Amino acid sequence: MTDLYAVIGNPIAQSKSPQLHAAFARQLGHDVRYEAILAAPDSFRETVLAFIASGGCGMNVTAPFKLQAFELADELTERARMAEAVNTLKFSAKGILGDNTDGVGLVDDIQDRLGVSLAGRRVLMIGAGGAARGILLPILQSRPADVLVVNRTAARAQALADALASQGPIRGGPLMAAGGEEYDVVIHATSAGLNAGEAPPVDYRVAPDGLAYDLAYGEDTPFMRQARDQGATRVADGLGMLVGQAAESYRVWRGAMPDVRPVLEQLRLT
Ligand code: ATR
């Protein structure tokens, strides 16, 4: 029997998730159907419940519904609780499980595919919104020496650091707290570069064997340009994280981990 999954969001036409999950299912020889569902802003809950009633096994959740998915879930994983956002729903007789695979997608991309270990390293996170919150727990679980979160609104960075303080060495401050110092891994998690904007003005250097990573994807994002201008030799966009979070969702649903690399290579070509 064909198992049914979907991604839900608004807008949704741009989503690469159907393409990714179709590739995973082909790779693993699974009989899976994966749809894209556009939901009106005020009909998230009823759209999910209708999908469950039609036999759906799981869903990916994208903007603007990650918080509503968090509230809808009957049970949450620790990483979803910390993220206060859900990008993966799994349906079973026990109810609705809410998970968040964004952080693992990012950490796997940085460590496994880009080959930069986070253990014992200094991490600078630029941004303290939903995207930053979603990835900080898996970063701290990778045992960095230190994580500094800087944000235009310093109080938000401080609050995020306070919320995660029990999980590892993390501090928060204004953009200028980066202080022109050297970091091993710099992660850009603001929405400032989207829609032809500029990356926030932050003064940092990237260690010679380090990495500057943009959560957004594109060949040459404003943050990637900024990082290169400040001397970074290795920069990456977030396409690997996108494929990685999808693969981890697939694993949560079906217990089998797809091979990310060939799917990522294919995506780079399209
Ligand atoms: P997301 O889910 O994409 O993280 P969000 O929760 O609205 O969205 O957070 C947006 C992030 O981008 C925040 O860190 C925000 O900074 P503030 O907390 O100060 O608002 C940051 N951001 C957005 N536009 C920005 C800009 N022009 N300059 C600097 N930071 C910006």
mmCIF file of C-alpha atoms and ligand atoms in Angstrom:
data_model
loop_
_atom_site.group_PDB
_atom_site.id
_atom_site.type_symbol
_atom_site.label_atom_id
_atom_site.label_comp_id
_atom_site.label_asym_id
_atom_site.label_seq_id
_atom_site.Cartn_x
_atom_site.Cartn_y
_atom_site.Cartn_z
ATOM 1 C CA MET A 1 0.000 0.000 0.000
ATOM 2 C CA THR A 2 1.188 3.508 -0.795
ATOM 3 C CA ASP A 3 2.064 5.588 2.288
ATOM 4 C CA LEU A 4 0.953 9.192 2.129
ATOM 5 C CA TYR A 5 2.954 12.268 3.287
ATOM 6 C CA ALA A 6 2.814 15.995 2.554
ATOM 7 C CA VAL A 7 4.374 19.379 3.184
ATOM 8 C CA ILE A 8 2.048 22.135 4.375
ATOM 9 C CA GLY A 9 2.767 25.870 4.147
ATOM 10 C CA ASN A 10 1.735 29.194 2.657
ATOM 11 C CA PRO A 11 3.117 29.813 0.068
ATOM 12 C CA ILE A 12 4.051 26.259 -0.905
ATOM 13 C CA ALA A 13 4.697 26.235 -4.682
ATOM 14 C CA GLN A 14 8.416 26.983 -4.133
ATOM 15 C CA SER A 15 8.929 24.007 -1.785
ATOM 16 C CA LYS A 16 11.570 21.495 -2.785
ATOM 17 C CA SER A 17 10.252 18.934 -0.296
ATOM 18 C CA PRO A 18 8.152 16.892 -2.793
ATOM 19 C CA GLN A 19 11.217 16.511 -5.048
ATOM 20 C CA LEU A 20 13.457 15.553 -2.094
ATOM 21 C CA HIS A 21 11.118 12.967 -0.609
ATOM 22 C CA ALA A 22 10.382 11.440 -4.007
ATOM 23 C CA ALA A 23 14.149 11.012 -4.440
ATOM 24 C CA PHE A 24 14.500 9.406 -0.981
ATOM 25 C CA ALA A 25 11.646 6.980 -1.673
ATOM 26 C CA ARG A 26 13.188 6.014 -5.027
ATOM 27 C CA GLN A 27 16.561 5.516 -3.374
ATOM 28 C CA LEU A 28 15.115 3.210 -0.694
ATOM 29 C CA GLY A 29 12.549 1.482 -2.899
ATOM 30 C CA HIS A 30 9.636 2.651 -0.752
ATOM 31 C CA ASP A 31 6.079 3.028 -2.018
ATOM 32 C CA VAL A 32 5.423 6.638 -0.973
ATOM 33 C CA ARG A 33 3.284 9.507 -2.213
ATOM 34 C CA TYR A 34 4.240 13.035 -1.121
ATOM 35 C CA GLU A 35 2.088 16.101 -1.821
ATOM 36 C CA ALA A 36 2.373 19.865 -1.355
ATOM 37 C CA ILE A 37 -0.599 21.354 0.487
ATOM 38 C CA LEU A 38 -1.392 25.064 0.539
ATOM 39 C CA ALA A 39 -3.337 25.984 3.683
ATOM 40 C CA ALA A 40 -5.012 29.318 4.397
ATOM 41 C CA PRO A 41 -3.425 31.060 7.412
ATOM 42 C CA ASP A 42 -6.458 30.308 9.603
ATOM 43 C CA SER A 43 -7.085 26.725 8.474
ATOM 44 C CA PHE A 44 -3.875 24.931 9.457
ATOM 45 C CA ARG A 45 -5.467 22.690 12.094
ATOM 46 C CA GLU A 46 -8.437 21.562 10.016
ATOM 47 C CA THR A 47 -6.200 20.941 6.981
ATOM 48 C CA VAL A 48 -3.899 18.698 9.051
ATOM 49 C CA LEU A 49 -6.836 16.824 10.587
ATOM 50 C CA ALA A 50 -8.377 16.286 7.131
ATOM 51 C CA PHE A 51 -5.026 14.938 5.895
ATOM 52 C CA ILE A 52 -4.888 12.504 8.821
ATOM 53 C CA ALA A 53 -8.477 11.406 8.094
ATOM 54 C CA SER A 54 -7.489 10.704 4.478
ATOM 55 C CA GLY A 55 -4.808 8.283 5.695
ATOM 56 C CA GLY A 56 -1.741 10.564 5.907
ATOM 57 C CA CYS A 57 1.229 9.158 7.863
ATOM 58 C CA GLY A 58 3.242 12.351 8.356
ATOM 59 C CA MET A 59 3.775 15.953 7.326
ATOM 60 C CA ASN A 60 6.508 18.511 6.941
ATOM 61 C CA VAL A 61 5.550 21.958 8.146
ATOM 62 C CA THR A 62 6.971 25.152 6.748
ATOM 63 C CA ALA A 63 6.314 28.891 7.148
ATOM 64 C CA PRO A 64 4.128 30.257 8.604
ATOM 65 C CA PHE A 65 2.871 27.190 10.484
ATOM 66 C CA LYS A 66 5.785 25.887 12.583
ATOM 67 C CA LEU A 67 4.426 27.407 15.789
ATOM 68 C CA GLN A 68 0.876 26.199 15.107
ATOM 69 C CA ALA A 69 2.271 22.710 14.514
ATOM 70 C CA PHE A 70 4.099 22.955 17.851
ATOM 71 C CA GLU A 71 0.788 23.790 19.535
ATOM 72 C CA LEU A 72 -1.161 21.080 17.699
ATOM 73 C CA ALA A 73 1.142 18.167 18.595
ATOM 74 C CA ASP A 74 0.010 15.786 21.366
ATOM 75 C CA GLU A 75 3.615 14.867 22.115
ATOM 76 C CA LEU A 76 6.900 16.695 21.407
ATOM 77 C CA THR A 77 10.509 15.568 21.071
ATOM 78 C CA GLU A 78 13.072 17.386 23.208
ATOM 79 C CA ARG A 79 14.523 19.165 20.191
ATOM 80 C CA ALA A 80 11.067 20.410 19.163
ATOM 81 C CA ARG A 81 10.377 21.615 22.708
ATOM 82 C CA MET A 82 13.637 23.570 22.766
ATOM 83 C CA ALA A 83 13.037 24.968 19.279
ATOM 84 C CA GLU A 84 9.453 25.931 20.204
ATOM 85 C CA ALA A 85 8.711 25.014 16.603
ATOM 86 C CA VAL A 86 7.756 21.854 14.731
ATOM 87 C CA ASN A 87 8.732 21.076 11.144
ATOM 88 C CA THR A 88 7.818 17.372 11.227
ATOM 89 C CA LEU A 89 4.548 15.743 12.289
ATOM 90 C CA LYS A 90 4.155 11.991 12.620
ATOM 91 C CA PHE A 91 0.682 10.491 12.913
ATOM 92 C CA SER A 92 -0.091 7.218 14.698
ATOM 93 C CA ALA A 93 -2.748 5.618 16.852
ATOM 94 C CA LYS A 94 -1.079 7.340 19.833
ATOM 95 C CA GLY A 95 -1.765 10.770 18.324
ATOM 96 C CA ILE A 96 0.323 13.514 16.745
ATOM 97 C CA LEU A 97 4.083 13.600 17.426
ATOM 98 C CA GLY A 98 5.824 16.938 16.800
ATOM 99 C CA ASP A 99 9.534 16.954 15.979
ATOM 100 C CA ASN A 100 12.081 19.425 14.641
ATOM 101 C CA THR A 101 14.758 18.144 12.286
ATOM 102 C CA ASP A 102 16.258 21.504 11.215
ATOM 103 C CA GLY A 103 19.120 21.498 13.726
ATOM 104 C CA VAL A 104 20.202 17.946 12.998
ATOM 105 C CA GLY A 105 20.051 18.751 9.275
ATOM 106 C CA LEU A 106 22.402 21.674 9.856
ATOM 107 C CA VAL A 107 24.826 19.874 12.167
ATOM 108 C CA ASP A 108 25.036 16.865 9.823
ATOM 109 C CA ASP A 109 25.746 19.152 6.896
ATOM 110 C CA ILE A 110 28.492 21.044 8.740
ATOM 111 C CA GLN A 111 30.153 17.980 10.282
ATOM 112 C CA ASP A 112 29.521 15.066 7.920
ATOM 113 C CA ARG A 113 29.434 16.682 4.508
ATOM 114 C CA LEU A 114 31.544 19.816 4.965
ATOM 115 C CA GLY A 115 33.879 18.021 7.364
ATOM 116 C CA VAL A 116 34.062 20.750 10.035
ATOM 117 C CA SER A 117 33.776 19.371 13.550
ATOM 118 C CA LEU A 118 31.934 21.532 16.101
ATOM 119 C CA ALA A 119 33.414 19.893 19.203
ATOM 120 C CA GLY A 120 35.686 22.258 21.092
ATOM 121 C CA ARG A 121 35.173 25.047 18.523
ATOM 122 C CA ARG A 122 34.027 28.657 18.880
ATOM 123 C CA VAL A 123 30.664 29.278 17.211
ATOM 124 C CA LEU A 124 29.164 32.659 16.318
ATOM 125 C CA MET A 125 25.433 32.655 15.573
ATOM 126 C CA ILE A 126 24.059 35.792 13.913
ATOM 127 C CA GLY A 127 20.309 36.107 14.564
ATOM 128 C CA ALA A 128 18.013 35.154 17.424
ATOM 129 C CA GLY A 129 14.660 34.531 15.722
ATOM 130 C CA GLY A 130 12.815 31.301 15.064
ATOM 131 C CA ALA A 131 15.450 29.938 12.682
ATOM 132 C CA ALA A 132 18.242 30.416 15.251
ATOM 133 C CA ARG A 133 16.211 28.939 18.083
ATOM 134 C CA GLY A 134 15.421 25.882 15.958
ATOM 135 C CA ILE A 135 19.049 24.867 15.539
ATOM 136 C CA LEU A 136 20.778 25.773 18.791
ATOM 137 C CA LEU A 137 20.095 22.610 20.803
ATOM 138 C CA PRO A 138 21.750 20.220 18.304
ATOM 139 C CA ILE A 139 24.654 22.690 18.021
ATOM 140 C CA LEU A 140 25.154 22.696 21.802
ATOM 141 C CA GLN A 141 24.848 18.900 21.845
ATOM 142 C CA SER A 142 27.851 18.825 19.490
ATOM 143 C CA ARG A 143 29.922 20.163 22.421
ATOM 144 C CA PRO A 144 31.353 23.424 21.073
ATOM 145 C CA ALA A 145 33.742 25.351 23.344
ATOM 146 C CA ASP A 146 31.523 28.405 23.210
ATOM 147 C CA VAL A 147 28.459 29.731 21.359
ATOM 148 C CA LEU A 148 27.927 33.487 21.051
ATOM 149 C CA VAL A 149 24.510 34.570 19.739
ATOM 150 C CA VAL A 150 24.411 38.145 18.427
ATOM 151 C CA ASN A 151 21.299 39.933 17.231
ATOM 152 C CA ARG A 152 20.080 43.372 16.137
ATOM 153 C CA THR A 153 17.753 43.258 19.145
ATOM 154 C CA ALA A 154 20.242 42.270 21.836
ATOM 155 C CA ALA A 155 17.568 41.359 24.404
ATOM 156 C CA ARG A 156 16.307 38.607 22.114
ATOM 157 C CA ALA A 157 19.789 37.070 21.857
ATOM 158 C CA GLN A 158 20.175 37.310 25.617
ATOM 159 C CA ALA A 159 16.790 35.635 26.219
ATOM 160 C CA LEU A 160 17.650 32.819 23.814
ATOM 161 C CA ALA A 161 21.005 32.235 25.514
ATOM 162 C CA ASP A 162 19.291 32.222 28.926
ATOM 163 C CA ALA A 163 16.718 29.671 27.709
ATOM 164 C CA LEU A 164 19.481 27.318 26.534
ATOM 165 C CA ALA A 165 22.038 27.945 29.280
ATOM 166 C CA SER A 166 21.463 24.544 30.890
ATOM 167 C CA GLN A 167 22.446 22.833 27.617
ATOM 168 C CA GLY A 168 25.964 24.204 27.209
ATOM 169 C CA PRO A 169 28.234 27.272 27.057
ATOM 170 C CA ILE A 170 26.123 29.953 25.362
ATOM 171 C CA ARG A 171 26.057 33.762 25.603
ATOM 172 C CA GLY A 172 23.977 36.450 23.917
ATOM 173 C CA GLY A 173 24.540 40.081 22.972
ATOM 174 C CA PRO A 174 24.204 42.833 20.363
ATOM 175 C CA LEU A 175 25.703 42.520 16.854
ATOM 176 C CA MET A 176 28.792 44.429 17.989
ATOM 177 C CA ALA A 177 29.512 41.784 20.666
ATOM 178 C CA ALA A 178 31.185 39.709 17.917
ATOM 179 C CA GLY A 179 33.968 42.252 18.418
ATOM 180 C CA GLY A 180 36.064 41.469 15.321
ATOM 181 C CA GLU A 181 37.283 38.259 16.934
ATOM 182 C CA GLU A 182 38.056 34.926 15.302
ATOM 183 C CA TYR A 183 35.453 32.151 15.275
ATOM 184 C CA ASP A 184 35.673 28.631 13.906
ATOM 185 C CA VAL A 185 32.114 28.473 12.638
ATOM 186 C CA VAL A 186 29.936 31.504 11.860
ATOM 187 C CA ILE A 187 26.263 30.755 11.181
ATOM 188 C CA HIS A 188 23.940 33.322 9.654
ATOM 189 C CA ALA A 189 20.329 32.833 10.792
ATOM 190 C CA THR A 190 18.614 36.178 10.182
ATOM 191 C CA SER A 191 16.029 36.950 7.529
ATOM 192 C CA ALA A 192 17.886 40.151 6.611
ATOM 193 C CA GLY A 193 19.533 38.834 3.443
ATOM 194 C CA LEU A 194 16.311 37.593 1.901
ATOM 195 C CA ASN A 195 14.635 39.538 -0.906
ATOM 196 C CA ALA A 196 17.823 41.224 -2.075
ATOM 197 C CA GLY A 197 18.614 42.660 1.380
ATOM 198 C CA GLU A 198 22.022 42.868 2.999
ATOM 199 C CA ALA A 199 23.458 40.684 5.759
ATOM 200 C CA PRO A 200 23.534 42.434 9.170
ATOM 201 C CA PRO A 201 26.744 44.388 9.812
ATOM 202 C CA VAL A 202 28.804 42.081 12.029
ATOM 203 C CA ASP A 203 32.563 42.255 12.462
ATOM 204 C CA TYR A 204 34.154 38.782 12.704
ATOM 205 C CA ARG A 205 36.974 36.709 11.305
ATOM 206 C CA VAL A 206 36.700 33.035 10.382
ATOM 207 C CA ALA A 207 39.528 30.718 11.437
ATOM 208 C CA PRO A 208 41.589 29.404 8.481
ATOM 209 C CA ASP A 209 40.130 25.887 8.844
ATOM 210 C CA GLY A 210 36.714 27.252 9.831
ATOM 211 C CA LEU A 211 33.454 27.795 8.008
ATOM 212 C CA ALA A 212 30.902 30.540 7.359
ATOM 213 C CA TYR A 213 27.453 28.997 6.854
ATOM 214 C CA ASP A 214 24.276 30.689 5.651
ATOM 215 C CA LEU A 215 20.970 29.044 6.529
ATOM 216 C CA ALA A 216 19.526 30.604 3.379
ATOM 217 C CA TYR A 217 20.434 29.024 0.092
ATOM 218 C CA GLY A 218 21.635 30.430 -3.181
ATOM 219 C CA GLU A 219 24.846 30.514 -5.144
ATOM 220 C CA ASP A 220 26.171 33.679 -3.582
ATOM 221 C CA THR A 221 24.037 35.098 -0.772
ATOM 222 C CA PRO A 222 24.734 38.528 0.809
ATOM 223 C CA PHE A 223 26.099 36.779 3.917
ATOM 224 C CA MET A 224 28.408 34.560 1.842
ATOM 225 C CA ARG A 225 29.770 37.687 0.131
ATOM 226 C CA GLN A 226 30.204 39.438 3.471
ATOM 227 C CA ALA A 227 32.036 36.451 4.957
ATOM 228 C CA ARG A 228 34.404 36.286 1.973
ATOM 229 C CA ASP A 229 35.002 40.040 2.224
ATOM 230 C CA GLN A 230 36.025 39.467 5.844
ATOM 231 C CA GLY A 231 38.535 36.833 4.782
ATOM 232 C CA ALA A 232 36.597 33.550 5.121
ATOM 233 C CA THR A 233 37.960 30.914 2.769
ATOM 234 C CA ARG A 234 35.196 28.357 3.234
ATOM 235 C CA VAL A 235 31.598 29.480 2.887
ATOM 236 C CA ALA A 236 28.466 27.403 2.380
ATOM 237 C CA ASP A 237 24.806 28.034 1.744
ATOM 238 C CA GLY A 238 21.994 26.110 3.434
ATOM 239 C CA LEU A 239 21.027 23.716 0.662
ATOM 240 C CA GLY A 240 22.719 20.822 2.459
ATOM 241 C CA MET A 241 20.743 21.623 5.592
ATOM 242 C CA LEU A 242 17.531 21.644 3.555
ATOM 243 C CA VAL A 243 18.224 18.147 2.243
ATOM 244 C CA GLY A 244 19.495 17.010 5.663
ATOM 245 C CA GLN A 245 16.379 18.104 7.549
ATOM 246 C CA ALA A 246 14.217 16.375 4.939
ATOM 247 C CA ALA A 247 16.251 13.164 5.278
ATOM 248 C CA GLU A 248 15.931 13.238 9.069
ATOM 249 C CA SER A 249 12.140 13.718 8.744
ATOM 250 C CA TYR A 250 12.048 10.732 6.438
ATOM 251 C CA ARG A 251 13.953 8.720 9.047
ATOM 252 C CA VAL A 252 11.566 9.820 11.807
ATOM 253 C CA TRP A 253 8.615 8.613 9.734
ATOM 254 C CA ARG A 254 9.993 5.418 8.238
ATOM 255 C CA GLY A 255 13.005 4.366 10.308
ATOM 256 C CA ALA A 256 15.393 4.367 7.334
ATOM 257 C CA MET A 257 17.917 7.160 6.732
ATOM 258 C CA PRO A 258 18.258 8.215 3.086
ATOM 259 C CA ASP A 259 21.669 9.009 1.622
ATOM 260 C CA VAL A 260 21.736 12.818 1.436
ATOM 261 C CA ARG A 261 24.738 13.269 -0.842
ATOM 262 C CA PRO A 262 23.404 12.122 -4.245
ATOM 263 C CA VAL A 263 20.156 14.011 -3.696
ATOM 264 C CA LEU A 264 22.059 17.179 -2.811
ATOM 265 C CA GLU A 265 24.271 16.799 -5.876
ATOM 266 C CA GLN A 266 21.206 16.369 -8.066
ATOM 267 C CA LEU A 267 19.577 19.452 -6.541
ATOM 268 C CA ARG A 268 22.678 21.565 -7.221
ATOM 269 C CA LEU A 269 22.338 20.694 -10.906
ATOM 270 C CA THR A 270 18.676 21.699 -11.204
HETATM 271 P P1 ATR B 1 12.994 33.557 11.414
HETATM 272 O O1 ATR B 1 11.988 32.493 11.740
HETATM 273 O O2 ATR B 1 13.345 33.654 9.957
HETATM 274 O O3 ATR B 1 14.197 33.479 12.283
HETATM 275 P P2 ATR B 1 12.115 35.797 12.961
HETATM 276 O O4 ATR B 1 11.803 34.957 14.151
HETATM 277 O O5 ATR B 1 11.216 36.931 12.596
HETATM 278 O O6 ATR B 1 12.219 34.935 11.657
HETATM 279 O O7 ATR B 1 13.613 36.349 13.143
HETATM 280 C C1 ATR B 1 14.226 37.131 12.166
HETATM 281 C C2 ATR B 1 15.679 37.322 12.551
HETATM 282 O O8 ATR B 1 16.317 38.130 11.557
HETATM 283 C C3 ATR B 1 15.885 38.073 13.855
HETATM 284 O O9 ATR B 1 17.122 37.693 14.410
HETATM 285 C C4 ATR B 1 15.923 39.524 13.368
HETATM 286 O O10 ATR B 1 16.516 40.419 14.243
HETATM 287 P P3 ATR B 1 15.606 41.163 15.373
HETATM 288 O O11 ATR B 1 15.355 40.135 16.435
HETATM 289 O O12 ATR B 1 16.442 42.289 15.825
HETATM 290 O O13 ATR B 1 14.350 41.590 14.665
HETATM 291 C C5 ATR B 1 16.768 39.343 12.139
HETATM 292 N N1 ATR B 1 16.614 40.417 11.163
HETATM 293 C C6 ATR B 1 15.611 40.601 10.286
HETATM 294 N N2 ATR B 1 15.836 41.683 9.513
HETATM 295 C C7 ATR B 1 17.030 42.204 9.915
HETATM 296 C C8 ATR B 1 17.837 43.304 9.500
HETATM 297 N N3 ATR B 1 17.457 44.114 8.496
HETATM 298 N N4 ATR B 1 19.020 43.527 10.143
HETATM 299 C C9 ATR B 1 19.419 42.705 11.155
HETATM 300 N N5 ATR B 1 18.708 41.648 11.572
HETATM 301 C C10 ATR B 1 17.531 41.391 10.973
#
